[in-house]
């Protein structure tokens, strides 16, 4: 019977394709989840109440990692070996409450080919005022008992004492073309001193920041009169290469200024960052190229 | 034979269009395969053929695999693109391919037996087109499922439904032809 050949041919074709798909999947499989690097600053505020008690708000932030699409493990605990003084919780479940939904049963994950990009939400609690804490490594514990030591990049946790400010934030905005702006109102005559950041090398490499149309490095001595305004513009230089494209950049450079009596103040510049979130940022082939550049495959 | 093809038609219909009441499936796949099996059995009662025997065996295997799938999902997540999930989907695709192949080839055989040579040729041609198209779509579905090409997967699934509707039309026309042989 001639038609028996067609079914053999069809079955063989399907089986061959199956084997090729499984072979490629096996080749692309990650041994362990890969954590994207973070170059971030997060701040919290220390407040003293009139009755003498003090309060520091918890810090909540997230990091991203990629694992195999069929990986059913979730993160159960996180520990920072170089900052043993802080108490942190890590979870794939977003515990945050929004007006429209409260869903803490679904892990935050997006699928790209054989990979799943997942968010790890971290909550850090403090009980006293602290100097900058720098997190570079973390030990991740998964719910199946696995443990993984990961390089985080550099995450700076900062605590400010609430202080009076004479440069008051008025508005801010951003665009998906990588530009952002912040405007401020000046409520007292002040003079800009400088801008400081633990990531100054990155700011120069990745961003262009202008303050009232002047490069941020040249603002020292700029006088600002009461009632005037300050506009900070941030633009991305599109300088992220293949090994940087999935990193999280969230920088908070500080504008340091003084009043005419020499009292010093500072305020952070917001919207200096790049956070890959959307499908436009992640692709299956992009992730494969990233792993190849990192030697993870 | 009218009765046999009628049952096969409804079996394919319920295999293609599942009716859900909330999370409860009114007619799971194994029930649809059982209906197809009962249709093949009816055909076997009227016409003895080794091709129908094979179609009958394929429908039994398809029924068992569908029942196993229901049991499996209690223990294994078959919806996470794991190797097992890809393998399992391919097994289901292959068993359906084999079942439909033997069913259509047996139908051609029956038509030839009753000396409807032209009709037999026509259905043989339809069988070849169906099996080839099904294989092509199966390959696209396996690749797109494995590598999460969601748009391609959706398009291929829609094409598969259209192909199944065409299969129902073929079986329906066989039902009418069967009434006269």
Short mmCIF file of C-alpha atoms in Angstrom, two decimals:
data_model
loop_
_atom_site.label_atom_id
_atom_site.label_comp_id
_atom_site.label_asym_id
_atom_site.label_seq_id
_atom_site.Cartn_x
_atom_site.Cartn_y
_atom_site.Cartn_z
CA UNK A 1 0.00 0.00 0.00
CA UNK A 2 1.51 3.28 -1.18
CA UNK A 3 -0.27 5.48 1.37
CA UNK A 4 1.50 3.73 4.26
CA UNK A 5 4.67 5.59 3.18
CA UNK A 6 3.03 8.96 3.82
CA UNK A 7 2.21 8.11 7.45
CA UNK A 8 5.72 6.77 8.08
CA UNK A 9 7.16 9.95 6.58
CA UNK A 10 4.85 12.12 8.71
CA UNK A 11 5.63 10.25 11.95
CA UNK A 12 9.38 10.36 11.27
CA UNK A 13 9.20 14.12 10.50
CA UNK A 14 7.37 14.84 13.77
CA UNK A 15 9.74 12.68 15.81
CA UNK A 16 12.84 14.27 14.21
CA UNK A 17 11.50 17.78 14.91
CA UNK A 18 10.72 16.72 18.50
CA UNK A 19 14.28 15.45 18.98
CA UNK A 20 15.77 18.62 17.45
CA UNK A 21 13.60 20.81 19.72
CA UNK A 22 14.54 18.80 22.82
CA UNK A 23 18.23 18.85 21.80
CA UNK A 24 18.29 22.64 21.33
CA UNK A 25 16.35 23.10 24.60
CA UNK A 26 18.88 20.93 26.43
CA UNK A 27 21.75 22.95 24.95
CA UNK A 28 20.14 26.23 26.02
CA UNK A 29 19.38 25.01 29.54
CA UNK A 30 20.91 27.00 32.39
CA UNK A 31 22.59 25.08 35.20
CA UNK A 32 21.56 27.71 37.73
CA UNK A 33 19.48 30.90 37.54
CA UNK A 34 21.41 33.92 36.24
CA UNK A 35 20.96 37.15 38.18
CA UNK A 36 21.21 40.44 36.33
CA UNK A 37 23.53 42.98 37.88
CA UNK A 38 22.16 45.97 39.73
CA UNK A 39 23.71 49.41 39.97
CA UNK A 40 21.19 51.00 42.25
CA UNK A 41 20.72 53.34 45.15
CA UNK A 42 17.69 53.09 47.41
CA UNK A 43 16.93 55.55 50.16
CA UNK A 44 14.84 55.55 53.26
CA UNK A 45 14.20 58.24 55.84
CA UNK A 46 14.86 58.43 59.54
CA UNK A 47 12.29 60.37 61.47
CA UNK A 48 12.21 61.31 65.11
CA UNK A 49 8.82 61.81 66.68
CA UNK A 50 8.22 64.54 69.27
CA UNK A 51 7.82 61.85 71.96
CA UNK A 52 11.43 60.75 71.37
CA UNK A 53 10.64 57.59 69.42
CA UNK A 54 12.17 57.14 66.00
CA UNK A 55 11.06 55.42 62.85
CA UNK A 56 12.75 54.17 59.68
CA UNK A 57 10.63 53.06 56.79
CA UNK A 58 11.38 49.59 55.33
CA UNK A 59 13.17 49.54 51.98
CA UNK A 60 11.47 47.62 49.21
CA UNK A 61 13.13 46.94 45.90
CA UNK A 62 13.33 44.18 43.35
CA UNK A 63 16.05 42.47 41.39
CA UNK A 64 15.64 40.32 38.29
CA UNK A 65 16.92 36.92 37.34
CA UNK A 66 16.41 34.49 34.53
CA UNK A 67 15.94 30.77 34.84
CA UNK A 68 14.72 27.86 32.74
CA UNK A 69 11.07 28.15 31.80
CA UNK A 70 10.23 24.87 33.54
CA UNK A 71 11.99 25.83 36.78
CA UNK A 72 9.31 25.57 39.45
CA UNK A 73 11.54 26.69 42.33
CA UNK A 74 10.77 29.90 44.12
CA UNK A 75 13.02 31.96 46.37
CA UNK A 76 12.31 31.40 50.04
CA UNK A 77 15.03 33.47 51.76
CA UNK A 78 17.79 35.91 50.93
CA UNK A 79 20.85 36.68 52.98
CA UNK A 80 23.51 39.33 52.41
CA UNK A 81 26.85 37.92 53.69
CA UNK A 82 28.64 41.30 53.64
CA UNK A 83 25.85 43.09 55.50
CA UNK A 84 24.93 40.69 58.28
CA UNK A 85 23.45 43.51 60.36
CA UNK A 86 20.40 43.93 58.15
CA UNK A 87 17.33 41.72 58.19
CA UNK A 88 15.96 41.06 54.71
CA UNK A 89 13.17 39.00 53.23
CA UNK A 90 13.13 37.82 49.61
CA UNK A 91 10.21 36.42 47.67
CA UNK A 92 8.99 35.91 44.10
CA UNK A 93 5.55 37.00 45.25
CA UNK A 94 4.80 40.68 45.15
CA UNK A 95 3.14 41.47 48.44
CA UNK A 96 2.31 45.01 47.49
CA UNK A 97 -1.31 46.03 47.55
CA UNK A 98 -2.89 47.96 44.75
CA UNK A 99 -6.35 49.45 44.65
CA UNK A 100 -7.44 47.18 41.83
CA UNK A 101 -5.92 43.88 42.79
CA UNK A 102 -4.23 41.97 45.53
CA UNK A 103 -2.69 38.88 44.04
CA UNK A 104 0.14 37.28 45.92
CA UNK A 105 -0.34 33.74 44.59
CA UNK A 106 1.22 34.32 41.15
CA UNK A 107 4.94 34.71 40.89
CA UNK A 108 6.04 37.61 38.74
CA UNK A 109 7.49 35.91 35.64
CA UNK A 110 7.65 36.56 31.91
CA UNK A 111 8.52 33.87 29.38
CA UNK A 112 10.97 34.36 26.50
CA UNK A 113 11.59 31.14 24.57
CA UNK A 114 13.06 28.59 26.98
CA UNK A 115 13.70 31.22 29.65
CA UNK A 116 11.64 32.86 32.33
CA UNK A 117 12.57 36.32 33.61
CA UNK A 118 11.46 36.63 37.22
CA UNK A 119 11.31 39.38 39.78
CA UNK A 120 12.66 38.86 43.26
CA UNK A 121 11.12 41.29 45.72
CA UNK A 122 13.32 42.25 48.63
CA UNK A 123 12.18 43.88 51.81
CA UNK A 124 14.86 45.24 54.16
CA UNK A 125 14.06 46.32 57.71
CA UNK A 126 16.09 48.64 59.89
CA UNK A 127 15.82 49.64 63.50
CA UNK A 128 18.36 52.45 63.66
CA UNK A 129 19.97 55.18 61.58
CA UNK A 130 22.74 53.70 59.44
CA UNK A 131 25.61 54.77 57.21
CA UNK A 132 25.45 53.70 53.57
CA UNK A 133 25.21 49.93 53.22
CA UNK A 134 26.68 48.42 50.06
CA UNK A 135 25.33 45.07 48.89
CA UNK A 136 27.46 43.23 46.33
CA UNK A 137 26.71 39.58 47.02
CA UNK A 138 23.67 37.63 48.15
CA UNK A 139 22.99 34.07 49.13
CA UNK A 140 19.68 32.91 47.73
CA UNK A 141 17.81 29.98 49.25
CA UNK A 142 15.17 28.25 47.12
CA UNK A 143 12.11 26.42 48.36
CA UNK A 144 13.52 23.02 47.30
CA UNK A 145 16.57 23.48 49.54
CA UNK A 146 18.96 24.69 46.80
CA UNK A 147 21.32 27.54 47.65
CA UNK A 148 23.07 29.93 45.28
CA UNK A 149 25.65 32.64 45.85
CA UNK A 150 25.07 35.49 43.40
CA UNK A 151 26.87 38.65 42.39
CA UNK A 152 24.42 41.54 42.70
CA UNK A 153 26.48 44.29 41.15
CA UNK A 154 26.39 47.18 43.61
CA UNK A 155 23.31 48.17 45.56
CA UNK A 156 23.66 51.11 47.92
CA UNK A 157 21.13 51.48 50.74
CA UNK A 158 21.03 54.95 52.21
CA UNK A 159 19.26 56.51 55.13
CA UNK A 160 18.56 60.25 55.36
CA UNK A 161 17.53 62.24 58.34
CA UNK A 162 14.55 64.37 57.36
CA UNK A 163 15.80 67.90 56.76
CA UNK A 164 14.55 71.22 55.51
CA UNK A 165 15.15 71.76 51.81
CA UNK A 166 15.16 74.97 49.81
CA UNK A 167 15.12 73.22 46.45
CA UNK A 168 11.61 71.80 46.31
CA UNK A 169 10.56 69.25 43.73
CA UNK A 170 7.78 70.53 41.47
CA UNK A 171 7.34 68.07 38.66
CA UNK A 172 9.05 65.23 36.88
CA UNK A 173 8.53 63.06 33.85
CA UNK A 174 10.10 60.52 31.58
CA UNK A 175 9.80 59.13 28.11
CA UNK A 176 10.53 55.75 26.59
CA UNK A 177 13.18 57.37 24.38
CA UNK A 178 15.41 57.42 27.47
CA UNK A 179 14.93 61.06 28.41
CA UNK A 180 13.59 62.37 31.71
CA UNK A 181 13.35 65.65 33.55
CA UNK A 182 12.82 67.05 37.05
CA UNK A 183 11.86 70.61 37.86
CA UNK A 184 12.36 72.31 41.21
CA UNK A 185 11.35 75.60 42.79
CA UNK A 186 13.93 77.57 44.75
CA UNK A 187 12.54 78.89 48.05
CA UNK A 188 15.69 80.64 49.34
CA UNK A 189 18.83 82.05 47.75
CA UNK A 190 21.26 79.13 47.45
CA UNK A 191 24.50 78.18 45.71
CA UNK A 192 25.10 74.78 44.12
CA UNK A 193 28.25 73.07 45.37
CA UNK A 194 28.59 69.81 43.48
CA UNK A 195 26.99 66.51 42.61
CA UNK A 196 28.13 63.34 44.32
CA UNK A 197 27.37 59.72 43.56
CA UNK A 198 29.03 56.36 44.23
CA UNK A 199 28.29 55.62 40.55
CA UNK A 200 29.83 58.72 38.98
CA UNK A 201 31.79 56.56 36.49
CA UNK A 202 28.50 55.01 35.32
CA UNK A 203 26.71 58.33 35.05
CA UNK A 204 29.47 59.60 32.75
CA UNK A 205 29.34 56.40 30.69
CA UNK A 206 25.58 55.97 30.33
CA UNK A 207 23.80 59.27 30.96
CA UNK A 208 23.96 62.94 30.08
CA UNK A 209 22.73 65.18 32.87
CA UNK A 210 22.25 68.91 32.41
CA UNK A 211 21.18 71.36 35.09
CA UNK A 212 19.59 74.50 33.65
CA UNK A 213 21.26 73.52 30.36
CA UNK A 214 24.73 73.26 31.98
CA UNK A 215 26.61 69.96 32.21
CA UNK A 216 26.26 68.61 35.76
CA UNK A 217 30.06 68.61 36.27
CA UNK A 218 30.21 72.40 35.74
CA UNK A 219 27.54 73.55 38.19
CA UNK A 220 29.79 74.41 41.11
CA UNK A 221 29.16 78.00 42.22
CA UNK A 222 25.87 78.43 40.35
CA UNK A 223 23.74 80.93 42.26
CA UNK A 224 19.99 80.32 42.39
CA UNK A 225 17.70 83.14 43.51
CA UNK A 226 14.58 82.63 45.60
CA UNK A 227 11.55 82.16 43.32
CA UNK A 228 13.61 80.93 40.38
CA UNK A 229 13.36 77.41 39.03
CA UNK A 230 15.78 74.60 38.35
CA UNK A 231 15.37 72.12 35.53
CA UNK A 232 17.40 68.92 35.38
CA UNK A 233 17.35 66.94 32.16
CA UNK A 234 18.56 63.37 31.89
CA UNK A 235 19.24 61.63 28.60
CA UNK A 236 20.51 58.13 27.93
CA UNK A 237 23.61 57.86 25.76
CA UNK A 238 22.46 54.43 24.47
CA UNK A 239 25.84 53.15 25.54
CA UNK A 240 24.68 49.81 26.97
CA UNK A 241 26.46 46.92 25.34
CA UNK A 242 25.29 43.28 25.16
CA UNK A 243 26.57 42.40 28.63
CA UNK A 244 24.96 45.51 30.23
CA UNK A 245 21.58 45.58 28.51
CA UNK A 246 19.68 43.60 31.17
CA UNK A 247 21.28 45.25 34.21
CA UNK A 248 19.19 47.51 36.38
CA UNK A 249 20.44 51.08 36.74
CA UNK A 250 18.67 53.23 39.31
CA UNK A 251 20.95 56.01 40.41
CA UNK A 252 20.31 58.77 42.89
CA UNK A 253 23.08 61.35 42.46
CA UNK A 254 22.90 64.00 45.17
CA UNK A 255 22.91 67.74 44.45
CA UNK A 256 24.82 69.36 47.27
CA UNK A 257 24.13 73.06 47.88
CA UNK A 258 24.47 75.68 50.56
CA UNK A 259 22.60 78.78 51.63
CA UNK A 260 24.28 82.15 51.95
CA UNK A 261 25.14 81.37 55.59
CA UNK A 262 27.12 78.30 54.54
CA UNK A 263 24.60 75.72 55.80
CA UNK A 264 24.84 72.62 53.64
CA UNK A 265 21.90 70.67 52.19
CA UNK A 266 21.39 67.98 49.60
CA UNK A 267 18.61 66.55 47.45
CA UNK A 268 18.59 63.50 45.20
CA UNK A 269 18.10 63.67 41.43
CA UNK A 270 15.41 61.16 40.50
CA UNK A 271 14.80 59.45 37.16
CA UNK A 272 18.44 58.66 36.48
CA UNK A 273 18.11 55.06 35.49
CA UNK A 274 17.32 52.27 33.12
CA UNK A 275 15.23 49.29 34.15
CA UNK A 276 14.55 46.61 31.53
CA UNK A 277 10.99 45.44 32.07
CA UNK A 278 8.99 45.22 28.92
CA UNK A 279 8.92 42.78 26.03
CA UNK A 280 10.75 45.39 23.94
CA UNK A 281 13.72 45.02 26.31
CA UNK A 282 13.78 41.22 26.55
CA UNK A 283 13.93 38.77 23.66
CA UNK A 284 14.81 35.08 23.49
CA UNK A 285 17.75 35.73 21.15
CA UNK A 286 18.85 38.71 23.26
CA UNK A 287 18.99 36.50 26.36
CA UNK A 288 21.00 33.84 24.49
CA UNK A 289 23.50 36.53 23.38
CA UNK A 290 23.67 37.83 26.96
CA UNK A 291 24.41 34.34 28.35
CA UNK A 292 27.05 33.80 25.68
CA UNK A 293 28.72 37.10 26.58
CA UNK A 294 28.69 36.05 30.24
CA UNK A 295 29.77 32.46 29.52
CA UNK A 296 26.63 31.10 31.18
CA UNK A 297 25.82 28.67 28.34
CA UNK B 1 -22.26 2.79 8.27
CA UNK B 2 -24.27 5.99 8.59
CA UNK B 3 -24.45 5.43 12.35
CA UNK B 4 -20.71 4.73 12.64
CA UNK B 5 -19.64 7.89 10.80
CA UNK B 6 -22.23 9.92 12.71
CA UNK B 7 -20.57 8.91 15.99
CA UNK B 8 -17.09 9.58 14.61
CA UNK B 9 -18.27 13.01 13.47
CA UNK B 10 -19.51 13.89 16.98
CA UNK B 11 -16.35 12.44 18.53
CA UNK B 12 -14.19 14.76 16.39
CA UNK B 13 -16.58 17.64 17.15
CA UNK B 14 -16.18 17.21 20.92
CA UNK B 15 -12.43 16.71 20.52
CA UNK B 16 -12.24 20.08 18.73
CA UNK B 17 -14.76 22.11 20.71
CA UNK B 18 -14.61 21.35 24.42
CA UNK B 19 -17.45 22.71 26.49
CA UNK B 20 -16.48 23.98 29.90
CA UNK B 21 -18.73 24.81 32.82
CA UNK B 22 -16.38 26.84 34.98
CA UNK B 23 -13.41 24.58 35.63
CA UNK B 24 -15.45 21.46 34.82
CA UNK B 25 -15.00 19.98 31.33
CA UNK B 26 -18.33 18.60 30.12
CA UNK B 27 -16.73 16.23 27.61
CA UNK B 28 -13.03 15.59 28.24
CA UNK B 29 -10.83 14.27 25.41
CA UNK B 30 -11.07 10.65 26.51
CA UNK B 31 -14.89 10.77 26.18
CA UNK B 32 -14.52 12.18 22.66
CA UNK B 33 -12.10 9.35 21.79
CA UNK B 34 -14.54 6.83 23.28
CA UNK B 35 -17.29 8.17 20.98
CA UNK B 36 -14.89 7.84 18.00
CA UNK B 37 -14.03 4.30 19.17
CA UNK B 38 -17.70 3.38 19.36
CA UNK B 39 -18.19 4.75 15.82
CA UNK B 40 -15.29 2.64 14.53
CA UNK B 41 -16.74 -0.42 16.31
CA UNK B 42 -20.05 0.17 14.51
CA UNK B 43 -18.20 0.35 11.18
CA UNK B 44 -16.36 -2.90 12.08
CA UNK B 45 -19.69 -4.65 12.68
CA UNK B 46 -20.74 -3.84 9.14
CA UNK B 47 -17.41 -4.20 7.37
CA UNK B 48 -14.50 -6.30 8.47
CA UNK B 49 -11.15 -4.65 7.74
CA UNK B 50 -7.68 -4.86 9.26
CA UNK B 51 -7.39 -1.07 8.73
CA UNK B 52 -10.48 -0.54 10.88
CA UNK B 53 -8.92 -2.88 13.47
CA UNK B 54 -5.87 -0.60 13.56
CA UNK B 55 -8.03 2.54 13.77
CA UNK B 56 -9.91 0.89 16.64
CA UNK B 57 -6.65 0.07 18.45
CA UNK B 58 -5.40 3.65 17.88
CA UNK B 59 -8.63 5.03 19.39
CA UNK B 60 -8.18 2.79 22.46
CA UNK B 61 -4.58 4.02 22.89
CA UNK B 62 -5.78 7.63 22.44
CA UNK B 63 -8.47 7.07 25.12
CA UNK B 64 -5.94 5.58 27.57
CA UNK B 65 -3.46 8.43 26.97
CA UNK B 66 -6.22 11.00 27.52
CA UNK B 67 -7.18 9.34 30.82
CA UNK B 68 -3.50 9.19 31.83
CA UNK B 69 -3.22 12.92 31.07
CA UNK B 70 -6.00 13.66 33.56
CA UNK B 71 -4.19 11.58 36.21
CA UNK B 72 -0.80 13.09 35.25
CA UNK B 73 -1.79 16.71 35.79
CA UNK B 74 -2.42 15.92 39.45
CA UNK B 75 1.28 15.14 39.86
CA UNK B 76 3.12 16.94 37.05
CA UNK B 77 2.64 20.43 35.69
CA UNK B 78 2.19 19.71 31.97
CA UNK B 79 1.73 23.36 31.16
CA UNK B 80 5.24 24.66 31.81
CA UNK B 81 7.06 23.72 28.59
CA UNK B 82 9.12 21.07 30.39
CA UNK B 83 10.63 18.25 28.31
CA UNK B 84 7.85 15.98 29.58
CA UNK B 85 5.18 18.50 28.52
CA UNK B 86 6.68 18.77 24.99
CA UNK B 87 7.00 14.98 24.75
CA UNK B 88 3.47 14.42 26.02
CA UNK B 89 2.00 16.91 23.54
CA UNK B 90 3.86 15.17 20.69
CA UNK B 91 2.55 11.75 21.76
CA UNK B 92 -1.03 13.07 21.70
CA UNK B 93 -0.45 14.67 18.26
CA UNK B 94 1.05 11.44 16.88
CA UNK B 95 -1.67 9.15 18.19
CA UNK B 96 -4.34 11.40 16.71
CA UNK B 97 -2.43 11.46 13.40
CA UNK B 98 -2.29 7.64 13.33
CA UNK B 99 -5.96 7.30 14.33
CA UNK B 100 -7.23 9.67 11.64
CA UNK B 101 -4.91 8.12 9.04
CA UNK B 102 -6.23 4.58 9.61
CA UNK B 103 -9.81 5.85 9.77
CA UNK B 104 -9.55 7.63 6.41
CA UNK B 105 -7.56 4.84 4.76
CA UNK B 106 -10.12 2.29 6.02
CA UNK B 107 -12.93 4.46 4.61
CA UNK B 108 -11.19 4.52 1.22
CA UNK B 109 -10.83 0.74 1.48
CA UNK B 110 -14.55 0.36 2.23
CA UNK B 111 -15.46 2.50 -0.79
CA UNK B 112 -13.21 0.40 -3.01
CA UNK B 113 -14.75 -2.77 -1.60
CA UNK B 114 -18.18 -1.53 -2.67
CA UNK B 115 -16.77 -0.64 -6.10
CA UNK B 116 -16.87 3.16 -5.68
CA UNK B 117 -13.42 3.52 -7.22
CA UNK B 118 -13.71 7.20 -8.15
CA UNK B 119 -14.96 8.12 -4.69
CA UNK B 120 -12.18 6.02 -3.15
CA UNK B 121 -9.61 7.96 -5.17
CA UNK B 122 -11.15 11.24 -4.14
CA UNK B 123 -11.05 10.34 -0.43
CA UNK B 124 -7.53 8.96 -0.78
CA UNK B 125 -6.47 12.36 -2.11
CA UNK B 126 -8.26 14.13 0.75
CA UNK B 127 -6.56 11.80 3.25
CA UNK B 128 -3.13 12.69 1.85
CA UNK B 129 -3.85 16.42 1.98
CA UNK B 130 -5.22 16.13 5.52
CA UNK B 131 -2.33 14.03 6.86
CA UNK B 132 0.31 16.26 5.23
CA UNK B 133 -1.33 19.49 6.45
CA UNK B 134 -1.80 18.04 9.94
CA UNK B 135 1.88 17.03 10.09
CA UNK B 136 3.02 20.45 8.93
CA UNK B 137 0.87 22.20 11.55
CA UNK B 138 1.95 19.69 14.22
CA UNK B 139 5.60 20.54 13.50
CA UNK B 140 4.87 24.28 13.73
CA UNK B 141 2.96 23.75 17.01
CA UNK B 142 5.75 21.64 18.56
CA UNK B 143 8.43 24.21 17.67
CA UNK B 144 6.35 27.23 18.73
CA UNK B 145 5.27 25.57 22.00
CA UNK B 146 8.84 24.53 22.88
CA UNK B 147 10.24 28.00 22.25
CA UNK B 148 7.19 30.09 23.31
CA UNK B 149 6.48 31.65 19.93
CA UNK B 150 3.03 32.65 21.13
CA UNK B 151 1.77 34.37 17.97
CA UNK B 152 2.84 31.52 15.69
CA UNK B 153 1.38 29.02 18.18
CA UNK B 154 -1.96 30.84 18.16
CA UNK B 155 -2.07 31.02 14.36
CA UNK B 156 -1.14 27.34 14.02
CA UNK B 157 -3.80 26.38 16.58
CA UNK B 158 -6.44 28.33 14.63
CA UNK B 159 -5.29 26.60 11.43
CA UNK B 160 -5.53 23.25 13.25
CA UNK B 161 -9.14 24.00 14.22
CA UNK B 162 -9.94 24.86 10.58
CA UNK B 163 -8.30 21.59 9.52
CA UNK B 164 -10.40 19.67 12.07
CA UNK B 165 -13.55 21.35 10.71
CA UNK B 166 -12.54 20.16 7.24
CA UNK B 167 -12.06 16.65 8.71
CA UNK B 168 -15.58 16.85 10.17
CA UNK B 169 -16.85 17.83 6.71
CA UNK B 170 -15.03 14.79 5.21
CA UNK B 171 -16.52 12.45 7.83
CA UNK B 172 -19.93 14.04 7.33
CA UNK B 173 -19.74 13.40 3.58
CA UNK B 174 -18.61 9.81 4.29
CA UNK B 175 -21.70 9.47 6.50
CA UNK B 176 -23.90 10.42 3.54
CA UNK B 177 -22.01 8.13 1.14
CA UNK B 178 -22.16 5.35 3.75
CA UNK B 179 -25.94 5.55 3.81
CA UNK B 180 -26.03 4.36 0.20
CA UNK B 181 -23.42 1.56 0.23
#
